[in-house]
């Protein structure tokens, strides 16, 4: 299988084939997930919660992200590696340049920035310097203290219009991909139709160009005992982890995941 690149992802969107992404933090799972056909391995700062046991992603450092990105790189079999910039790592363009350098040198092919329209000039400057970026919009967990909890975003008309405008501004600024978390299904579909770049969703319905889940969630593992509405346990009915990973890829590709009960109304 040839390695997945941004060109591959753009072709998948153009062909209407859904893109599969999973979080991944180590070499063994990188090997298993990429062998199962997962196209993008997201070294997410969710590692602060699922690996480190924190109650938010805020304590994660760029050094943590670089360590896990390097681990994923060693096991990866041709997937595209997307690494998260952790809390405050892109607060200014200069900080973004320095922290992206660390992540790209650790093995990332693309970086993910959480935020909104204010990231446009950073995205442009990163692209000019050879760093493709994915911007995470909607429920951005690094802003949990501003949101007052992990809440669906974009339910009100003004918020929805702002999110769509931000998405298009960021695309114009040079974002190579967008990721929408916990936004109403109809709004996510509107963004995916309007954007030329791939739009990946989590808790954003089936009409985005692809899906992402946190690895531990889709394997039925939870520290808190709670499961978010948008998660399906792909271990159920499977004998081993590789089969669960293949079941996830199959369900995203054939549109059986996410089902309507995994999404949110406006
Ligand atoms: O860090 C992460 O795992 C993420 C996903 C929830 C998309 O950003």
mmCIF file with all atom_site columns, N, CA and C in Angstrom, residues 183-239:
data_model
loop_
_atom_site.group_PDB
_atom_site.id
_atom_site.type_symbol
_atom_site.label_atom_id
_atom_site.label_alt_id
_atom_site.label_comp_id
_atom_site.label_asym_id
_atom_site.label_entity_id
_atom_site.label_seq_id
_atom_site.pdbx_PDB_ins_code
_atom_site.Cartn_x
_atom_site.Cartn_y
_atom_site.Cartn_z
_atom_site.occupancy
_atom_site.B_iso_or_equiv
_atom_site.pdbx_formal_charge
_atom_site.auth_seq_id
_atom_site.auth_comp_id
_atom_site.auth_asym_id
_atom_site.auth_atom_id
_atom_site.pdbx_PDB_model_num
ATOM 1   N N  . UNK A 1 183 ? -20.540 19.094  16.995 1.00 0.00 ? 183 UNK A N  1
ATOM 2   C CA . UNK A 1 183 ? -21.379 20.150  16.412 1.00 0.00 ? 183 UNK A CA 1
ATOM 3   C C  . UNK A 1 183 ? -22.595 19.460  15.789 1.00 0.00 ? 183 UNK A C  1
ATOM 4   N N  . UNK A 1 184 ? -23.711 20.165  15.650 1.00 0.00 ? 184 UNK A N  1
ATOM 5   C CA . UNK A 1 184 ? -24.899 19.535  15.080 1.00 0.00 ? 184 UNK A CA 1
ATOM 6   C C  . UNK A 1 184 ? -24.606 18.938  13.697 1.00 0.00 ? 184 UNK A C  1
ATOM 7   N N  . UNK A 1 185 ? -25.238 17.803  13.432 1.00 0.00 ? 185 UNK A N  1
ATOM 8   C CA . UNK A 1 185 ? -25.009 17.068  12.182 1.00 0.00 ? 185 UNK A CA 1
ATOM 9   C C  . UNK A 1 185 ? -25.244 17.960  10.952 1.00 0.00 ? 185 UNK A C  1
ATOM 10  N N  . UNK A 1 186 ? -26.304 18.760  10.974 1.00 0.00 ? 186 UNK A N  1
ATOM 11  C CA . UNK A 1 186 ? -26.633 19.572  9.794  1.00 0.00 ? 186 UNK A CA 1
ATOM 12  C C  . UNK A 1 186 ? -25.567 20.641  9.552  1.00 0.00 ? 186 UNK A C  1
ATOM 13  N N  . UNK A 1 187 ? -25.028 21.210  10.627 1.00 0.00 ? 187 UNK A N  1
ATOM 14  C CA . UNK A 1 187 ? -23.977 22.229  10.481 1.00 0.00 ? 187 UNK A CA 1
ATOM 15  C C  . UNK A 1 187 ? -22.692 21.590  9.935  1.00 0.00 ? 187 UNK A C  1
ATOM 16  N N  . UNK A 1 188 ? -22.342 20.426  10.458 1.00 0.00 ? 188 UNK A N  1
ATOM 17  C CA . UNK A 1 188 ? -21.128 19.745  9.982  1.00 0.00 ? 188 UNK A CA 1
ATOM 18  C C  . UNK A 1 188 ? -21.260 19.408  8.496  1.00 0.00 ? 188 UNK A C  1
ATOM 19  N N  . UNK A 1 189 ? -22.459 18.983  8.096  1.00 0.00 ? 189 UNK A N  1
ATOM 20  C CA . UNK A 1 189 ? -22.685 18.640  6.687  1.00 0.00 ? 189 UNK A CA 1
ATOM 21  C C  . UNK A 1 189 ? -22.513 19.888  5.815  1.00 0.00 ? 189 UNK A C  1
ATOM 22  N N  . UNK A 1 190 ? -22.991 21.020  6.318  1.00 0.00 ? 190 UNK A N  1
ATOM 23  C CA . UNK A 1 190 ? -22.878 22.278  5.569  1.00 0.00 ? 190 UNK A CA 1
ATOM 24  C C  . UNK A 1 190 ? -21.399 22.666  5.394  1.00 0.00 ? 190 UNK A C  1
ATOM 25  N N  . UNK A 1 191 ? -20.624 22.516  6.472  1.00 0.00 ? 191 UNK A N  1
ATOM 26  C CA . UNK A 1 191 ? -19.189 22.855  6.396  1.00 0.00 ? 191 UNK A CA 1
ATOM 27  C C  . UNK A 1 191 ? -18.495 21.915  5.402  1.00 0.00 ? 191 UNK A C  1
ATOM 28  N N  . UNK A 1 192 ? -18.795 20.618  5.489  1.00 0.00 ? 192 UNK A N  1
ATOM 29  C CA . UNK A 1 192 ? -18.126 19.644  4.606  1.00 0.00 ? 192 UNK A CA 1
ATOM 30  C C  . UNK A 1 192 ? -18.473 19.904  3.140  1.00 0.00 ? 192 UNK A C  1
ATOM 31  N N  . UNK A 1 193 ? -19.707 20.323  2.884  1.00 0.00 ? 193 UNK A N  1
ATOM 32  C CA . UNK A 1 193 ? -20.093 20.622  1.497  1.00 0.00 ? 193 UNK A CA 1
ATOM 33  C C  . UNK A 1 193 ? -19.417 21.891  1.000  1.00 0.00 ? 193 UNK A C  1
ATOM 34  N N  . UNK A 1 194 ? -19.272 22.880  1.897  1.00 0.00 ? 194 UNK A N  1
ATOM 35  C CA . UNK A 1 194 ? -18.731 24.176  1.473  1.00 0.00 ? 194 UNK A CA 1
ATOM 36  C C  . UNK A 1 194 ? -17.202 24.143  1.331  1.00 0.00 ? 194 UNK A C  1
ATOM 37  N N  . UNK A 1 195 ? -16.533 23.310  2.118  1.00 0.00 ? 195 UNK A N  1
ATOM 38  C CA . UNK A 1 195 ? -15.051 23.304  2.111  1.00 0.00 ? 195 UNK A CA 1
ATOM 39  C C  . UNK A 1 195 ? -14.528 22.375  1.026  1.00 0.00 ? 195 UNK A C  1
ATOM 40  N N  . UNK A 1 196 ? -13.419 22.784  0.419  1.00 0.00 ? 196 UNK A N  1
ATOM 41  C CA . UNK A 1 196 ? -12.777 21.904  -0.571 1.00 0.00 ? 196 UNK A CA 1
ATOM 42  C C  . UNK A 1 196 ? -11.854 20.918  0.123  1.00 0.00 ? 196 UNK A C  1
ATOM 43  N N  . UNK A 1 197 ? -11.316 21.316  1.285  1.00 0.00 ? 197 UNK A N  1
ATOM 44  C CA . UNK A 1 197 ? -10.407 20.421  2.005  1.00 0.00 ? 197 UNK A CA 1
ATOM 45  C C  . UNK A 1 197 ? -11.232 19.398  2.805  1.00 0.00 ? 197 UNK A C  1
ATOM 46  N N  . UNK A 1 198 ? -10.626 18.237  3.132  1.00 0.00 ? 198 UNK A N  1
ATOM 47  C CA . UNK A 1 198 ? -11.370 17.239  3.901  1.00 0.00 ? 198 UNK A CA 1
ATOM 48  C C  . UNK A 1 198 ? -11.783 17.777  5.274  1.00 0.00 ? 198 UNK A C  1
ATOM 49  N N  . UNK A 1 199 ? -13.001 17.438  5.669  1.00 0.00 ? 199 UNK A N  1
ATOM 50  C CA . UNK A 1 199 ? -13.541 17.814  6.981  1.00 0.00 ? 199 UNK A CA 1
ATOM 51  C C  . UNK A 1 199 ? -13.823 16.513  7.739  1.00 0.00 ? 199 UNK A C  1
ATOM 52  N N  . UNK A 1 200 ? -13.121 16.321  8.840  1.00 0.00 ? 200 UNK A N  1
ATOM 53  C CA . UNK A 1 200 ? -13.260 15.101  9.641  1.00 0.00 ? 200 UNK A CA 1
ATOM 54  C C  . UNK A 1 200 ? -14.146 15.428  10.842 1.00 0.00 ? 200 UNK A C  1
ATOM 55  N N  . UNK A 1 201 ? -14.976 14.487  11.244 1.00 0.00 ? 201 UNK A N  1
ATOM 56  C CA . UNK A 1 201 ? -15.882 14.759  12.358 1.00 0.00 ? 201 UNK A CA 1
ATOM 57  C C  . UNK A 1 201 ? -15.746 13.771  13.503 1.00 0.00 ? 201 UNK A C  1
ATOM 58  N N  . UNK A 1 202 ? -16.096 14.266  14.692 1.00 0.00 ? 202 UNK A N  1
ATOM 59  C CA . UNK A 1 202 ? -16.271 13.401  15.871 1.00 0.00 ? 202 UNK A CA 1
ATOM 60  C C  . UNK A 1 202 ? -17.480 13.981  16.592 1.00 0.00 ? 202 UNK A C  1
ATOM 61  N N  . UNK A 1 203 ? -18.530 13.193  16.682 1.00 0.00 ? 203 UNK A N  1
ATOM 62  C CA . UNK A 1 203 ? -19.775 13.739  17.217 1.00 0.00 ? 203 UNK A CA 1
ATOM 63  C C  . UNK A 1 203 ? -20.332 14.813  16.289 1.00 0.00 ? 203 UNK A C  1
ATOM 64  N N  . UNK A 1 204 ? -20.166 14.617  14.989 1.00 0.00 ? 204 UNK A N  1
ATOM 65  C CA . UNK A 1 204 ? -20.581 15.624  14.008 1.00 0.00 ? 204 UNK A CA 1
ATOM 66  C C  . UNK A 1 204 ? -21.384 14.994  12.870 1.00 0.00 ? 204 UNK A C  1
ATOM 67  N N  . UNK A 1 205 ? -21.848 13.767  13.079 1.00 0.00 ? 205 UNK A N  1
ATOM 68  C CA . UNK A 1 205 ? -22.715 13.137  12.080 1.00 0.00 ? 205 UNK A CA 1
ATOM 69  C C  . UNK A 1 205 ? -21.948 12.448  10.969 1.00 0.00 ? 205 UNK A C  1
ATOM 70  N N  . UNK A 1 206 ? -22.714 11.858  10.069 1.00 0.00 ? 206 UNK A N  1
ATOM 71  C CA . UNK A 1 206 ? -22.126 10.974  9.049  1.00 0.00 ? 206 UNK A CA 1
ATOM 72  C C  . UNK A 1 206 ? -21.744 11.726  7.772  1.00 0.00 ? 206 UNK A C  1
ATOM 73  N N  . UNK A 1 207 ? -22.136 13.015  7.678  1.00 0.00 ? 207 UNK A N  1
ATOM 74  C CA . UNK A 1 207 ? -21.934 13.702  6.396  1.00 0.00 ? 207 UNK A CA 1
ATOM 75  C C  . UNK A 1 207 ? -20.607 14.431  6.258  1.00 0.00 ? 207 UNK A C  1
ATOM 76  N N  . UNK A 1 208 ? -19.759 14.348  7.271  1.00 0.00 ? 208 UNK A N  1
ATOM 77  C CA . UNK A 1 208 ? -18.406 14.892  7.104  1.00 0.00 ? 208 UNK A CA 1
ATOM 78  C C  . UNK A 1 208 ? -17.632 13.941  6.185  1.00 0.00 ? 208 UNK A C  1
ATOM 79  N N  . UNK A 1 209 ? -16.422 14.371  5.778  1.00 0.00 ? 209 UNK A N  1
ATOM 80  C CA . UNK A 1 209 ? -15.652 13.560  4.822  1.00 0.00 ? 209 UNK A CA 1
ATOM 81  C C  . UNK A 1 209 ? -14.942 12.395  5.482  1.00 0.00 ? 209 UNK A C  1
ATOM 82  N N  . UNK A 1 210 ? -14.968 12.341  6.788  1.00 0.00 ? 210 UNK A N  1
ATOM 83  C CA . UNK A 1 210 ? -14.321 11.236  7.493  1.00 0.00 ? 210 UNK A CA 1
ATOM 84  C C  . UNK A 1 210 ? -14.654 11.313  8.968  1.00 0.00 ? 210 UNK A C  1
ATOM 85  N N  . UNK A 1 211 ? -14.176 10.317  9.704  1.00 0.00 ? 211 UNK A N  1
ATOM 86  C CA . UNK A 1 211 ? -14.477 10.215  11.137 1.00 0.00 ? 211 UNK A CA 1
ATOM 87  C C  . UNK A 1 211 ? -13.211 9.994   11.929 1.00 0.00 ? 211 UNK A C  1
ATOM 88  N N  . UNK A 1 212 ? -13.248 10.440  13.183 1.00 0.00 ? 212 UNK A N  1
ATOM 89  C CA . UNK A 1 212 ? -12.184 10.122  14.130 1.00 0.00 ? 212 UNK A CA 1
ATOM 90  C C  . UNK A 1 212 ? -12.823 9.718   15.453 1.00 0.00 ? 212 UNK A C  1
ATOM 91  N N  . UNK A 1 213 ? -12.178 8.782   16.141 1.00 0.00 ? 213 UNK A N  1
ATOM 92  C CA . UNK A 1 213 ? -12.550 8.451   17.519 1.00 0.00 ? 213 UNK A CA 1
ATOM 93  C C  . UNK A 1 213 ? -11.272 8.321   18.331 1.00 0.00 ? 213 UNK A C  1
ATOM 94  N N  . UNK A 1 214 ? -11.407 8.458   19.633 1.00 0.00 ? 214 UNK A N  1
ATOM 95  C CA . UNK A 1 214 ? -10.298 8.160   20.538 1.00 0.00 ? 214 UNK A CA 1
ATOM 96  C C  . UNK A 1 214 ? -10.196 6.634   20.625 1.00 0.00 ? 214 UNK A C  1
ATOM 97  N N  . UNK A 1 215 ? -8.982  6.130   20.395 1.00 0.00 ? 215 UNK A N  1
ATOM 98  C CA . UNK A 1 215 ? -8.724  4.684   20.351 1.00 0.00 ? 215 UNK A CA 1
ATOM 99  C C  . UNK A 1 215 ? -9.313  3.943   21.555 1.00 0.00 ? 215 UNK A C  1
ATOM 100 N N  . UNK A 1 216 ? -9.038  4.450   22.750 1.00 0.00 ? 216 UNK A N  1
ATOM 101 C CA . UNK A 1 216 ? -9.496  3.746   23.960 1.00 0.00 ? 216 UNK A CA 1
ATOM 102 C C  . UNK A 1 216 ? -11.022 3.683   24.003 1.00 0.00 ? 216 UNK A C  1
ATOM 103 N N  . UNK A 1 217 ? -11.674 4.770   23.560 1.00 0.00 ? 217 UNK A N  1
ATOM 104 C CA . UNK A 1 217 ? -13.149 4.798   23.550 1.00 0.00 ? 217 UNK A CA 1
ATOM 105 C C  . UNK A 1 217 ? -13.696 3.706   22.640 1.00 0.00 ? 217 UNK A C  1
ATOM 106 N N  . UNK A 1 218 ? -13.138 3.596   21.419 1.00 0.00 ? 218 UNK A N  1
ATOM 107 C CA . UNK A 1 218 ? -13.718 2.633   20.464 1.00 0.00 ? 218 UNK A CA 1
ATOM 108 C C  . UNK A 1 218 ? -13.346 1.199   20.810 1.00 0.00 ? 218 UNK A C  1
ATOM 109 N N  . UNK A 1 219 ? -12.390 1.033   21.728 1.00 0.00 ? 219 UNK A N  1
ATOM 110 C CA . UNK A 1 219 ? -12.074 -0.309  22.218 1.00 0.00 ? 219 UNK A CA 1
ATOM 111 C C  . UNK A 1 219 ? -12.842 -0.618  23.511 1.00 0.00 ? 219 UNK A C  1
ATOM 112 N N  . UNK A 1 220 ? -13.711 0.295   23.910 1.00 0.00 ? 220 UNK A N  1
ATOM 113 C CA . UNK A 1 220 ? -14.569 0.043   25.071 1.00 0.00 ? 220 UNK A CA 1
ATOM 114 C C  . UNK A 1 220 ? -13.881 0.273   26.401 1.00 0.00 ? 220 UNK A C  1
ATOM 115 N N  . UNK A 1 221 ? -12.766 1.026   26.387 1.00 0.00 ? 221 UNK A N  1
ATOM 116 C CA . UNK A 1 221 ? -12.045 1.296   27.638 1.00 0.00 ? 221 UNK A CA 1
ATOM 117 C C  . UNK A 1 221 ? -12.361 2.709   28.118 1.00 0.00 ? 221 UNK A C  1
ATOM 118 N N  . UNK A 1 222 ? -12.639 2.850   29.407 1.00 0.00 ? 222 UNK A N  1
ATOM 119 C CA . UNK A 1 222 ? -12.950 4.181   29.933 1.00 0.00 ? 222 UNK A CA 1
ATOM 120 C C  . UNK A 1 222 ? -12.507 4.265   31.389 1.00 0.00 ? 222 UNK A C  1
ATOM 121 N N  . UNK A 1 223 ? -11.774 5.324   31.713 1.00 0.00 ? 223 UNK A N  1
ATOM 122 C CA . UNK A 1 223 ? -11.331 5.527   33.103 1.00 0.00 ? 223 UNK A CA 1
ATOM 123 C C  . UNK A 1 223 ? -12.496 5.963   33.983 1.00 0.00 ? 223 UNK A C  1
ATOM 124 N N  . UNK A 1 224 ? -13.404 6.746   33.380 1.00 0.00 ? 224 UNK A N  1
ATOM 125 C CA . UNK A 1 224 ? -14.488 7.344   34.177 1.00 0.00 ? 224 UNK A CA 1
ATOM 126 C C  . UNK A 1 224 ? -15.698 6.430   34.261 1.00 0.00 ? 224 UNK A C  1
ATOM 127 N N  . UNK A 1 225 ? -15.767 5.438   33.349 1.00 0.00 ? 225 UNK A N  1
ATOM 128 C CA . UNK A 1 225 ? -16.963 4.590   33.303 1.00 0.00 ? 225 UNK A CA 1
ATOM 129 C C  . UNK A 1 225 ? -18.063 5.219   32.448 1.00 0.00 ? 225 UNK A C  1
ATOM 130 N N  . UNK A 1 226 ? -17.839 6.464   31.978 1.00 0.00 ? 226 UNK A N  1
ATOM 131 C CA . UNK A 1 226 ? -18.857 7.109   31.139 1.00 0.00 ? 226 UNK A CA 1
ATOM 132 C C  . UNK A 1 226 ? -18.435 6.993   29.674 1.00 0.00 ? 226 UNK A C  1
ATOM 133 N N  . UNK A 1 227 ? -19.419 6.908   28.787 1.00 0.00 ? 227 UNK A N  1
ATOM 134 C CA . UNK A 1 227 ? -19.128 6.850   27.351 1.00 0.00 ? 227 UNK A CA 1
ATOM 135 C C  . UNK A 1 227 ? -19.869 7.985   26.672 1.00 0.00 ? 227 UNK A C  1
ATOM 136 N N  . UNK A 1 228 ? -19.155 8.748   25.849 1.00 0.00 ? 228 UNK A N  1
ATOM 137 C CA . UNK A 1 228 ? -19.815 9.859   25.151 1.00 0.00 ? 228 UNK A CA 1
ATOM 138 C C  . UNK A 1 228 ? -20.814 9.296   24.142 1.00 0.00 ? 228 UNK A C  1
ATOM 139 N N  . UNK A 1 229 ? -21.832 10.084  23.870 1.00 0.00 ? 229 UNK A N  1
ATOM 140 C CA . UNK A 1 229 ? -22.908 9.676   22.956 1.00 0.00 ? 229 UNK A CA 1
ATOM 141 C C  . UNK A 1 229 ? -22.381 9.282   21.563 1.00 0.00 ? 229 UNK A C  1
ATOM 142 N N  . UNK A 1 230 ? -21.301 9.932   21.119 1.00 0.00 ? 230 UNK A N  1
ATOM 143 C CA . UNK A 1 230 ? -20.838 9.714   19.747 1.00 0.00 ? 230 UNK A CA 1
ATOM 144 C C  . UNK A 1 230 ? -19.908 8.504   19.589 1.00 0.00 ? 230 UNK A C  1
ATOM 145 N N  . UNK A 1 231 ? -19.703 7.750   20.679 1.00 0.00 ? 231 UNK A N  1
ATOM 146 C CA . UNK A 1 231 ? -18.771 6.610   20.638 1.00 0.00 ? 231 UNK A CA 1
ATOM 147 C C  . UNK A 1 231 ? -19.522 5.305   20.385 1.00 0.00 ? 231 UNK A C  1
ATOM 148 N N  . UNK A 1 232 ? -18.925 4.441   19.563 1.00 0.00 ? 232 UNK A N  1
ATOM 149 C CA . UNK A 1 232 ? -19.394 3.042   19.481 1.00 0.00 ? 232 UNK A CA 1
ATOM 150 C C  . UNK A 1 232 ? -18.247 2.144   19.933 1.00 0.00 ? 232 UNK A C  1
ATOM 151 N N  . UNK A 1 233 ? -18.596 1.108   20.696 1.00 0.00 ? 233 UNK A N  1
ATOM 152 C CA . UNK A 1 233 ? -17.591 0.137   21.142 1.00 0.00 ? 233 UNK A CA 1
ATOM 153 C C  . UNK A 1 233 ? -17.401 -0.902  20.037 1.00 0.00 ? 233 UNK A C  1
ATOM 154 N N  . UNK A 1 234 ? -16.288 -0.789  19.295 1.00 0.00 ? 234 UNK A N  1
ATOM 155 C CA . UNK A 1 234 ? -16.052 -1.694  18.174 1.00 0.00 ? 234 UNK A CA 1
ATOM 156 C C  . UNK A 1 234 ? -15.461 -3.029  18.618 1.00 0.00 ? 234 UNK A C  1
ATOM 157 N N  . UNK A 1 235 ? -15.177 -3.197  19.910 1.00 0.00 ? 235 UNK A N  1
ATOM 158 C CA . UNK A 1 235 ? -14.721 -4.499  20.406 1.00 0.00 ? 235 UNK A CA 1
ATOM 159 C C  . UNK A 1 235 ? -15.906 -5.461  20.517 1.00 0.00 ? 235 UNK A C  1
ATOM 160 N N  . UNK A 1 236 ? -17.081 -4.876  20.644 1.00 0.00 ? 236 UNK A N  1
ATOM 161 C CA . UNK A 1 236 ? -18.212 -5.780  20.906 1.00 0.00 ? 236 UNK A CA 1
ATOM 162 C C  . UNK A 1 236 ? -18.463 -6.637  19.654 1.00 0.00 ? 236 UNK A C  1
ATOM 163 N N  . UNK A 1 237 ? -18.506 -7.951  19.889 1.00 0.00 ? 237 UNK A N  1
ATOM 164 C CA . UNK A 1 237 ? -18.672 -8.903  18.785 1.00 0.00 ? 237 UNK A CA 1
ATOM 165 C C  . UNK A 1 237 ? -17.370 -9.295  18.104 1.00 0.00 ? 237 UNK A C  1
ATOM 166 N N  . UNK A 1 238 ? -16.233 -8.725  18.547 1.00 0.00 ? 238 UNK A N  1
ATOM 167 C CA . UNK A 1 238 ? -14.947 -9.055  17.912 1.00 0.00 ? 238 UNK A CA 1
ATOM 168 C C  . UNK A 1 238 ? -14.087 -9.880  18.874 1.00 0.00 ? 238 UNK A C  1
ATOM 169 N N  . UNK A 1 239 ? -13.169 -10.674 18.314 1.00 0.00 ? 239 UNK A N  1
ATOM 170 C CA . UNK A 1 239 ? -12.318 -11.525 19.150 1.00 0.00 ? 239 UNK A CA 1
ATOM 171 C C  . UNK A 1 239 ? -11.002 -10.857 19.507 1.00 0.00 ? 239 UNK A C  1
#
